[in-house]
Amino acid sequence: MTLIIGYNFKITIEDQMYCDLVEGTTDILTIPFTKDSIFKGDFLTLSPCTNPNKHADFEIIGHVTSVKDKNGTPIKKTMRVKQIVDDSNKDVSSAQNHMKYLKAVDKRIDHKLQKLGDQIRSNLITIEENQRWLHVSNAFLHDLECRRDMLDFMNAKEAFEKFKVELDDEYHLGMAIDEHDIRIDNYNYQMSELMNENKTLEKEMDDLNHLKQYISNEIKLCEDEINQYSCTSQSID
């Protein structure tokens, strides 16, 4: 096979990773960090550790990402790859295994989307409940402030005679007003936190939906490849 474009790297990897990539059960390659510049579109020749003479060619189809340790030192690189197979040697089982892997990923995405949606709905219910309690607290606060204003404009004797207000009510009204102020602040803070959390969750859902669309397209390509192989086999027979 002749590699037409890109730079070719020869890399020895763990046996299990090699098998998983060749069988199509994963498309994520992880290698120790190297200062070599590897990019999307480059080609890799991979060999298992126990059998360096055995090899398979891959094209990098996803961006290469460097993973760092807690000290910020790069320790490995990850990338999405796709095996390059001669038309004459294509094995339908590879496409079938890869499609099985993609469908499993798609199922996990659906599960994650369901959990995110449930959390967003739960947050919205809590926000609505807080808004109702906020309206009630604001009404109570307004009533308390009106009562305290009444005491400010009247002396204690007039207040007691006209409204049966105890002489120490102004103190207790002040405490009640402070408590409602704190409660209102807490409601507002909690609603703000929940709304910010929902924005983050919605962004995560949006990213997952884009990934789900990509996975669906890849599954369709696998199905087309399997159908093409089936048609070719039947014509040969």
PDB file of C-alpha atoms in Angstrom:
ATOM      1  CA  MET A   1       0.000   0.000   0.000  1.00  0.00           C
ATOM      2  CA  THR A   2       1.285   3.483  -0.850  1.00  0.00           C
ATOM      3  CA  LEU A   3       0.511   6.376   1.490  1.00  0.00           C
ATOM      4  CA  ILE A   4      -0.199   9.368  -0.721  1.00  0.00           C
ATOM      5  CA  ILE A   5      -0.340  12.325   1.693  1.00  0.00           C
ATOM      6  CA  GLY A   6       0.755  13.171   5.213  1.00  0.00           C
ATOM      7  CA  TYR A   7       3.779  12.050   7.179  1.00  0.00           C
ATOM      8  CA  ASN A   8       4.102   8.405   8.185  1.00  0.00           C
ATOM      9  CA  PHE A   9       5.051   7.456  11.759  1.00  0.00           C
ATOM     10  CA  LYS A  10       6.013   3.933  12.808  1.00  0.00           C
ATOM     11  CA  ILE A  11       4.858   3.300  16.373  1.00  0.00           C
ATOM     12  CA  THR A  12       4.863   0.184  18.571  1.00  0.00           C
ATOM     13  CA  ILE A  13       1.865  -0.034  20.910  1.00  0.00           C
ATOM     14  CA  GLU A  14       0.428  -2.441  23.475  1.00  0.00           C
ATOM     15  CA  ASP A  15      -1.039  -5.641  22.046  1.00  0.00           C
ATOM     16  CA  GLN A  16      -4.549  -5.028  23.389  1.00  0.00           C
ATOM     17  CA  MET A  17      -4.693  -1.511  21.986  1.00  0.00           C
ATOM     18  CA  TYR A  18      -3.486  -2.801  18.611  1.00  0.00           C
ATOM     19  CA  CYS A  19      -6.180  -5.511  18.571  1.00  0.00           C
ATOM     20  CA  ASP A  20      -8.913  -3.070  19.626  1.00  0.00           C
ATOM     21  CA  LEU A  21      -7.975  -0.639  16.845  1.00  0.00           C
ATOM     22  CA  VAL A  22      -7.699  -3.324  14.161  1.00  0.00           C
ATOM     23  CA  GLU A  23     -10.959  -5.000  15.231  1.00  0.00           C
ATOM     24  CA  GLY A  24     -12.722  -1.636  15.324  1.00  0.00           C
ATOM     25  CA  THR A  25     -13.844  -1.852  18.962  1.00  0.00           C
ATOM     26  CA  THR A  26     -12.291   1.581  19.530  1.00  0.00           C
ATOM     27  CA  ASP A  27     -10.976   4.390  17.349  1.00  0.00           C
ATOM     28  CA  ILE A  28      -9.020   6.235  20.065  1.00  0.00           C
ATOM     29  CA  LEU A  29      -5.240   5.792  20.000  1.00  0.00           C
ATOM     30  CA  THR A  30      -3.196   6.712  23.079  1.00  0.00           C
ATOM     31  CA  ILE A  31       0.599   6.848  22.865  1.00  0.00           C
ATOM     32  CA  PRO A  32       3.353   8.144  25.171  1.00  0.00           C
ATOM     33  CA  PHE A  33       4.120  11.809  24.656  1.00  0.00           C
ATOM     34  CA  THR A  34       6.580  12.572  21.883  1.00  0.00           C
ATOM     35  CA  LYS A  35       7.943  15.908  20.714  1.00  0.00           C
ATOM     36  CA  ASP A  36       7.258  14.843  17.130  1.00  0.00           C
ATOM     37  CA  SER A  37       4.561  16.994  15.559  1.00  0.00           C
ATOM     38  CA  ILE A  38       1.647  14.714  14.663  1.00  0.00           C
ATOM     39  CA  PHE A  39      -1.458  16.203  13.110  1.00  0.00           C
ATOM     40  CA  LYS A  40      -4.877  15.287  11.795  1.00  0.00           C
ATOM     41  CA  GLY A  41      -4.376  13.848   8.306  1.00  0.00           C
ATOM     42  CA  ASP A  42      -1.046  12.192   9.089  1.00  0.00           C
ATOM     43  CA  PHE A  43      -0.572   8.446   8.786  1.00  0.00           C
ATOM     44  CA  LEU A  44       0.598   5.912  11.365  1.00  0.00           C
ATOM     45  CA  THR A  45       1.982   2.411  10.968  1.00  0.00           C
ATOM     46  CA  LEU A  46       1.182   0.590  14.200  1.00  0.00           C
ATOM     47  CA  SER A  47       2.723  -2.676  15.413  1.00  0.00           C
ATOM     48  CA  PRO A  48       2.004  -4.769  18.537  1.00  0.00           C
ATOM     49  CA  CYS A  49       4.803  -5.010  21.113  1.00  0.00           C
ATOM     50  CA  THR A  50       5.033  -8.810  20.958  1.00  0.00           C
ATOM     51  CA  ASN A  51       5.063  -8.971  17.164  1.00  0.00           C
ATOM     52  CA  PRO A  52       6.784  -5.929  15.589  1.00  0.00           C
ATOM     53  CA  ASN A  53       6.638  -7.581  12.153  1.00  0.00           C
ATOM     54  CA  LYS A  54       2.861  -7.400  12.249  1.00  0.00           C
ATOM     55  CA  HIS A  55       1.548  -3.955  11.387  1.00  0.00           C
ATOM     56  CA  ALA A  56      -1.463  -1.978  10.218  1.00  0.00           C
ATOM     57  CA  ASP A  57      -1.750   1.479   8.675  1.00  0.00           C
ATOM     58  CA  PHE A  58      -3.998   4.176  10.107  1.00  0.00           C
ATOM     59  CA  GLU A  59      -4.977   7.725   9.214  1.00  0.00           C
ATOM     60  CA  ILE A  60      -5.457  10.304  11.979  1.00  0.00           C
ATOM     61  CA  ILE A  61      -9.021  11.630  11.585  1.00  0.00           C
ATOM     62  CA  GLY A  62      -9.262  13.575  14.859  1.00  0.00           C
ATOM     63  CA  HIS A  63      -7.134  16.316  16.332  1.00  0.00           C
ATOM     64  CA  VAL A  64      -4.121  15.180  18.361  1.00  0.00           C
ATOM     65  CA  THR A  65      -4.440  16.152  22.029  1.00  0.00           C
ATOM     66  CA  SER A  66      -1.595  16.249  24.553  1.00  0.00           C
ATOM     67  CA  VAL A  67      -2.503  15.088  28.071  1.00  0.00           C
ATOM     68  CA  LYS A  68      -0.592  16.634  30.971  1.00  0.00           C
ATOM     69  CA  ASP A  69      -0.022  15.486  34.542  1.00  0.00           C
ATOM     70  CA  LYS A  70      -0.836  17.581  37.616  1.00  0.00           C
ATOM     71  CA  ASN A  71       2.468  19.433  37.222  1.00  0.00           C
ATOM     72  CA  GLY A  72       1.654  20.436  33.660  1.00  0.00           C
ATOM     73  CA  THR A  73       4.142  18.028  32.081  1.00  0.00           C
ATOM     74  CA  PRO A  74       2.885  16.343  28.863  1.00  0.00           C
ATOM     75  CA  ILE A  75       2.712  12.562  29.427  1.00  0.00           C
ATOM     76  CA  LYS A  76       0.716  11.178  26.490  1.00  0.00           C
ATOM     77  CA  LYS A  77      -1.094  11.978  23.268  1.00  0.00           C
ATOM     78  CA  THR A  78      -4.565  10.886  22.198  1.00  0.00           C
ATOM     79  CA  MET A  79      -6.147  10.982  18.758  1.00  0.00           C
ATOM     80  CA  ARG A  80      -8.927   9.422  16.689  1.00  0.00           C
ATOM     81  CA  VAL A  81      -7.704   7.132  13.937  1.00  0.00           C
ATOM     82  CA  LYS A  82      -9.164   5.029  11.137  1.00  0.00           C
ATOM     83  CA  GLN A  83      -7.515   1.953   9.690  1.00  0.00           C
ATOM     84  CA  ILE A  84      -6.526   2.063   6.032  1.00  0.00           C
ATOM     85  CA  VAL A  85      -7.356  -1.238   4.313  1.00  0.00           C
ATOM     86  CA  ASP A  86      -6.781  -2.259   0.693  1.00  0.00           C
ATOM     87  CA  ASP A  87     -10.069  -2.832  -1.132  1.00  0.00           C
ATOM     88  CA  SER A  88      -8.880  -6.311  -2.032  1.00  0.00           C
ATOM     89  CA  ASN A  89      -8.332  -7.212   1.622  1.00  0.00           C
ATOM     90  CA  LYS A  90     -11.336  -5.575   3.262  1.00  0.00           C
ATOM     91  CA  ASP A  91     -12.905  -7.605   6.009  1.00  0.00           C
ATOM     92  CA  VAL A  92     -16.550  -6.877   6.686  1.00  0.00           C
ATOM     93  CA  SER A  93     -16.120  -7.960  10.320  1.00  0.00           C
ATOM     94  CA  SER A  94     -13.970  -4.871  10.954  1.00  0.00           C
ATOM     95  CA  ALA A  95     -16.789  -2.574   9.848  1.00  0.00           C
ATOM     96  CA  GLN A  96     -19.294  -4.620  11.834  1.00  0.00           C
ATOM     97  CA  ASN A  97     -17.196  -4.438  15.000  1.00  0.00           C
ATOM     98  CA  HIS A  98     -16.663  -0.709  14.548  1.00  0.00           C
ATOM     99  CA  MET A  99     -20.379  -0.159  14.020  1.00  0.00           C
ATOM    100  CA  LYS A 100     -21.089  -2.162  17.186  1.00  0.00           C
ATOM    101  CA  TYR A 101     -18.673   0.068  19.085  1.00  0.00           C
ATOM    102  CA  LEU A 102     -20.251   3.231  17.653  1.00  0.00           C
ATOM    103  CA  LYS A 103     -23.741   2.068  18.590  1.00  0.00           C
ATOM    104  CA  ALA A 104     -22.556   1.405  22.152  1.00  0.00           C
ATOM    105  CA  VAL A 105     -21.151   4.944  22.286  1.00  0.00           C
ATOM    106  CA  ASP A 106     -24.423   6.302  20.876  1.00  0.00           C
ATOM    107  CA  LYS A 107     -26.339   4.464  23.607  1.00  0.00           C
ATOM    108  CA  ARG A 108     -24.105   5.973  26.308  1.00  0.00           C
ATOM    109  CA  ILE A 109     -24.664   9.428  24.811  1.00  0.00           C
ATOM    110  CA  ASP A 110     -28.452   8.907  24.953  1.00  0.00           C
ATOM    111  CA  HIS A 111     -28.156   7.880  28.612  1.00  0.00           C
ATOM    112  CA  LYS A 112     -26.060  10.965  29.398  1.00  0.00           C
ATOM    113  CA  LEU A 113     -28.481  13.240  27.533  1.00  0.00           C
ATOM    114  CA  GLN A 114     -31.368  11.776  29.545  1.00  0.00           C
ATOM    115  CA  LYS A 115     -29.559  12.461  32.831  1.00  0.00           C
ATOM    116  CA  LEU A 116     -28.689  16.010  31.795  1.00  0.00           C
ATOM    117  CA  GLY A 117     -32.281  16.668  30.724  1.00  0.00           C
ATOM    118  CA  ASP A 118     -33.610  15.323  34.023  1.00  0.00           C
ATOM    119  CA  GLN A 119     -31.220  17.549  35.986  1.00  0.00           C
ATOM    120  CA  ILE A 120     -32.191  20.638  33.986  1.00  0.00           C
ATOM    121  CA  ARG A 121     -35.899  19.938  34.551  1.00  0.00           C
ATOM    122  CA  SER A 122     -35.269  19.388  38.279  1.00  0.00           C
ATOM    123  CA  ASN A 123     -33.413  22.699  38.483  1.00  0.00           C
ATOM    124  CA  LEU A 124     -36.266  24.485  36.700  1.00  0.00           C
ATOM    125  CA  ILE A 125     -38.784  23.076  39.189  1.00  0.00           C
ATOM    126  CA  THR A 126     -36.622  24.293  42.100  1.00  0.00           C
ATOM    127  CA  ILE A 127     -36.297  27.726  40.467  1.00  0.00           C
ATOM    128  CA  GLU A 128     -40.079  27.961  40.073  1.00  0.00           C
ATOM    129  CA  GLU A 129     -40.603  26.951  43.716  1.00  0.00           C
ATOM    130  CA  ASN A 130     -38.073  29.554  44.854  1.00  0.00           C
ATOM    131  CA  GLN A 131     -39.802  32.205  42.765  1.00  0.00           C
ATOM    132  CA  ARG A 132     -43.129  31.423  44.456  1.00  0.00           C
ATOM    133  CA  TRP A 133     -41.567  31.564  47.914  1.00  0.00           C
ATOM    134  CA  LEU A 134     -39.769  34.764  46.898  1.00  0.00           C
ATOM    135  CA  HIS A 135     -43.078  36.420  46.063  1.00  0.00           C
ATOM    136  CA  VAL A 136     -44.480  35.335  49.442  1.00  0.00           C
ATOM    137  CA  SER A 137     -41.388  36.558  51.300  1.00  0.00           C
ATOM    138  CA  ASN A 138     -41.504  39.897  49.499  1.00  0.00           C
ATOM    139  CA  ALA A 139     -45.165  40.296  50.490  1.00  0.00           C
ATOM    140  CA  PHE A 140     -44.353  39.493  54.133  1.00  0.00           C
ATOM    141  CA  LEU A 141     -41.398  41.870  54.030  1.00  0.00           C
ATOM    142  CA  HIS A 142     -43.556  44.681  52.654  1.00  0.00           C
ATOM    143  CA  ASP A 143     -46.126  44.122  55.422  1.00  0.00           C
ATOM    144  CA  LEU A 144     -43.437  44.116  58.113  1.00  0.00           C
ATOM    145  CA  GLU A 145     -41.856  47.294  56.758  1.00  0.00           C
ATOM    146  CA  CYS A 146     -45.259  49.003  56.697  1.00  0.00           C
ATOM    147  CA  ARG A 147     -45.862  48.047  60.315  1.00  0.00           C
ATOM    148  CA  ARG A 148     -42.436  49.353  61.325  1.00  0.00           C
ATOM    149  CA  ASP A 149     -43.044  52.595  59.423  1.00  0.00           C
ATOM    150  CA  MET A 150     -46.310  52.951  61.335  1.00  0.00           C
ATOM    151  CA  LEU A 151     -44.428  52.752  64.617  1.00  0.00           C
ATOM    152  CA  ASP A 152     -41.874  55.293  63.393  1.00  0.00           C
ATOM    153  CA  PHE A 153     -44.609  57.888  62.792  1.00  0.00           C
ATOM    154  CA  MET A 154     -46.453  57.245  66.052  1.00  0.00           C
ATOM    155  CA  ASN A 155     -45.314  57.267  69.608  1.00  0.00           C
ATOM    156  CA  ALA A 156     -45.608  54.052  71.567  1.00  0.00           C
ATOM    157  CA  LYS A 157     -48.684  55.180  73.539  1.00  0.00           C
ATOM    158  CA  GLU A 158     -50.687  56.030  70.406  1.00  0.00           C
ATOM    159  CA  ALA A 159     -49.648  52.809  68.749  1.00  0.00           C
ATOM    160  CA  PHE A 160     -50.723  50.769  71.753  1.00  0.00           C
ATOM    161  CA  GLU A 161     -54.081  52.561  72.094  1.00  0.00           C
ATOM    162  CA  LYS A 162     -55.039  52.457  68.408  1.00  0.00           C
ATOM    163  CA  PHE A 163     -53.497  49.198  67.208  1.00  0.00           C
ATOM    164  CA  LYS A 164     -52.801  47.282  70.428  1.00  0.00           C
ATOM    165  CA  VAL A 165     -49.090  47.223  69.479  1.00  0.00           C
ATOM    166  CA  GLU A 166     -46.732  46.097  72.222  1.00  0.00           C
ATOM    167  CA  LEU A 167     -43.991  48.540  73.205  1.00  0.00           C
ATOM    168  CA  ASP A 168     -41.186  46.193  72.106  1.00  0.00           C
ATOM    169  CA  ASP A 169     -42.761  45.276  68.756  1.00  0.00           C
ATOM    170  CA  GLU A 170     -40.451  47.604  66.815  1.00  0.00           C
ATOM    171  CA  TYR A 171     -37.447  45.508  67.907  1.00  0.00           C
ATOM    172  CA  HIS A 172     -39.090  42.249  66.887  1.00  0.00           C
ATOM    173  CA  LEU A 173     -40.250  43.756  63.601  1.00  0.00           C
ATOM    174  CA  GLY A 174     -36.650  44.733  62.849  1.00  0.00           C
ATOM    175  CA  MET A 175     -35.465  41.171  63.532  1.00  0.00           C
ATOM    176  CA  ALA A 176     -38.215  39.718  61.324  1.00  0.00           C
ATOM    177  CA  ILE A 177     -37.339  42.140  58.521  1.00  0.00           C
ATOM    178  CA  ASP A 178     -33.656  41.149  58.715  1.00  0.00           C
ATOM    179  CA  GLU A 179     -34.583  37.453  58.588  1.00  0.00           C
ATOM    180  CA  HIS A 180     -36.739  37.992  55.489  1.00  0.00           C
ATOM    181  CA  ASP A 181     -33.951  39.988  53.845  1.00  0.00           C
ATOM    182  CA  ILE A 182     -31.556  37.066  54.389  1.00  0.00           C
ATOM    183  CA  ARG A 183     -34.143  34.558  53.143  1.00  0.00           C
ATOM    184  CA  ILE A 184     -34.773  36.615  49.985  1.00  0.00           C
ATOM    185  CA  ASP A 185     -31.024  36.902  49.335  1.00  0.00           C
ATOM    186  CA  ASN A 186     -30.705  33.113  49.700  1.00  0.00           C
ATOM    187  CA  TYR A 187     -33.569  32.498  47.261  1.00  0.00           C
ATOM    188  CA  ASN A 188     -32.021  34.863  44.711  1.00  0.00           C
ATOM    189  CA  TYR A 189     -28.549  33.325  45.130  1.00  0.00           C
ATOM    190  CA  GLN A 190     -29.842  29.764  44.767  1.00  0.00           C
ATOM    191  CA  MET A 191     -31.847  30.672  41.651  1.00  0.00           C
ATOM    192  CA  SER A 192     -28.787  32.375  40.140  1.00  0.00           C
ATOM    193  CA  GLU A 193     -26.641  29.289  40.813  1.00  0.00           C
ATOM    194  CA  LEU A 194     -29.248  26.951  39.327  1.00  0.00           C
ATOM    195  CA  MET A 195     -29.656  29.105  36.214  1.00  0.00           C
ATOM    196  CA  ASN A 196     -25.873  29.156  35.714  1.00  0.00           C
ATOM    197  CA  GLU A 197     -25.766  25.385  36.198  1.00  0.00           C
ATOM    198  CA  ASN A 198     -28.496  24.949  33.590  1.00  0.00           C
ATOM    199  CA  LYS A 199     -26.503  27.025  31.106  1.00  0.00           C
ATOM    200  CA  THR A 200     -23.521  24.703  31.634  1.00  0.00           C
ATOM    201  CA  LEU A 201     -25.718  21.599  31.323  1.00  0.00           C
ATOM    202  CA  GLU A 202     -27.371  22.927  28.164  1.00  0.00           C
ATOM    203  CA  LYS A 203     -23.920  23.581  26.643  1.00  0.00           C
ATOM    204  CA  GLU A 204     -22.907  20.004  27.497  1.00  0.00           C
ATOM    205  CA  MET A 205     -26.124  18.698  25.917  1.00  0.00           C
ATOM    206  CA  ASP A 206     -25.428  20.747  22.793  1.00  0.00           C
ATOM    207  CA  ASP A 207     -21.912  19.288  22.533  1.00  0.00           C
ATOM    208  CA  LEU A 208     -23.264  15.764  23.036  1.00  0.00           C
ATOM    209  CA  ASN A 209     -25.911  16.272  20.354  1.00  0.00           C
ATOM    210  CA  HIS A 210     -23.209  17.336  17.906  1.00  0.00           C
ATOM    211  CA  LEU A 211     -21.204  14.236  18.849  1.00  0.00           C
ATOM    212  CA  LYS A 212     -24.331  12.098  18.474  1.00  0.00           C
ATOM    213  CA  GLN A 213     -24.821  13.463  14.957  1.00  0.00           C
ATOM    214  CA  TYR A 214     -21.230  12.611  14.100  1.00  0.00           C
ATOM    215  CA  ILE A 215     -21.659   9.089  15.517  1.00  0.00           C
ATOM    216  CA  SER A 216     -24.857   8.648  13.469  1.00  0.00           C
ATOM    217  CA  ASN A 217     -22.992   9.650  10.305  1.00  0.00           C
ATOM    218  CA  GLU A 218     -20.191   7.188  11.116  1.00  0.00           C
ATOM    219  CA  ILE A 219     -22.724   4.391  11.702  1.00  0.00           C
ATOM    220  CA  LYS A 220     -24.294   5.174   8.324  1.00  0.00           C
ATOM    221  CA  LEU A 221     -20.854   4.925   6.675  1.00  0.00           C
ATOM    222  CA  CYS A 222     -20.293   1.533   8.336  1.00  0.00           C
ATOM    223  CA  GLU A 223     -23.690   0.319   7.157  1.00  0.00           C
ATOM    224  CA  ASP A 224     -22.905   1.452   3.598  1.00  0.00           C
ATOM    225  CA  GLU A 225     -19.530  -0.292   3.757  1.00  0.00           C
ATOM    226  CA  ILE A 226     -21.127  -3.534   4.987  1.00  0.00           C
ATOM    227  CA  ASN A 227     -23.827  -3.351   2.296  1.00  0.00           C
ATOM    228  CA  GLN A 228     -21.217  -2.684  -0.375  1.00  0.00           C
ATOM    229  CA  TYR A 229     -19.172  -5.657   0.796  1.00  0.00           C
ATOM    230  CA  SER A 230     -22.301  -7.825   0.784  1.00  0.00           C
ATOM    231  CA  CYS A 231     -23.173  -6.765  -2.778  1.00  0.00           C
ATOM    232  CA  THR A 232     -19.599  -7.395  -3.925  1.00  0.00           C
ATOM    233  CA  SER A 233     -19.578 -10.849  -2.346  1.00  0.00           C
ATOM    234  CA  GLN A 234     -22.881 -11.773  -3.991  1.00  0.00           C
ATOM    235  CA  SER A 235     -21.704 -10.626  -7.434  1.00  0.00           C
ATOM    236  CA  ILE A 236     -18.540 -12.730  -7.069  1.00  0.00           C
ATOM    237  CA  ASP A 237     -20.595 -15.764  -6.054  1.00  0.00           C
TER     238      ASP A 237
END
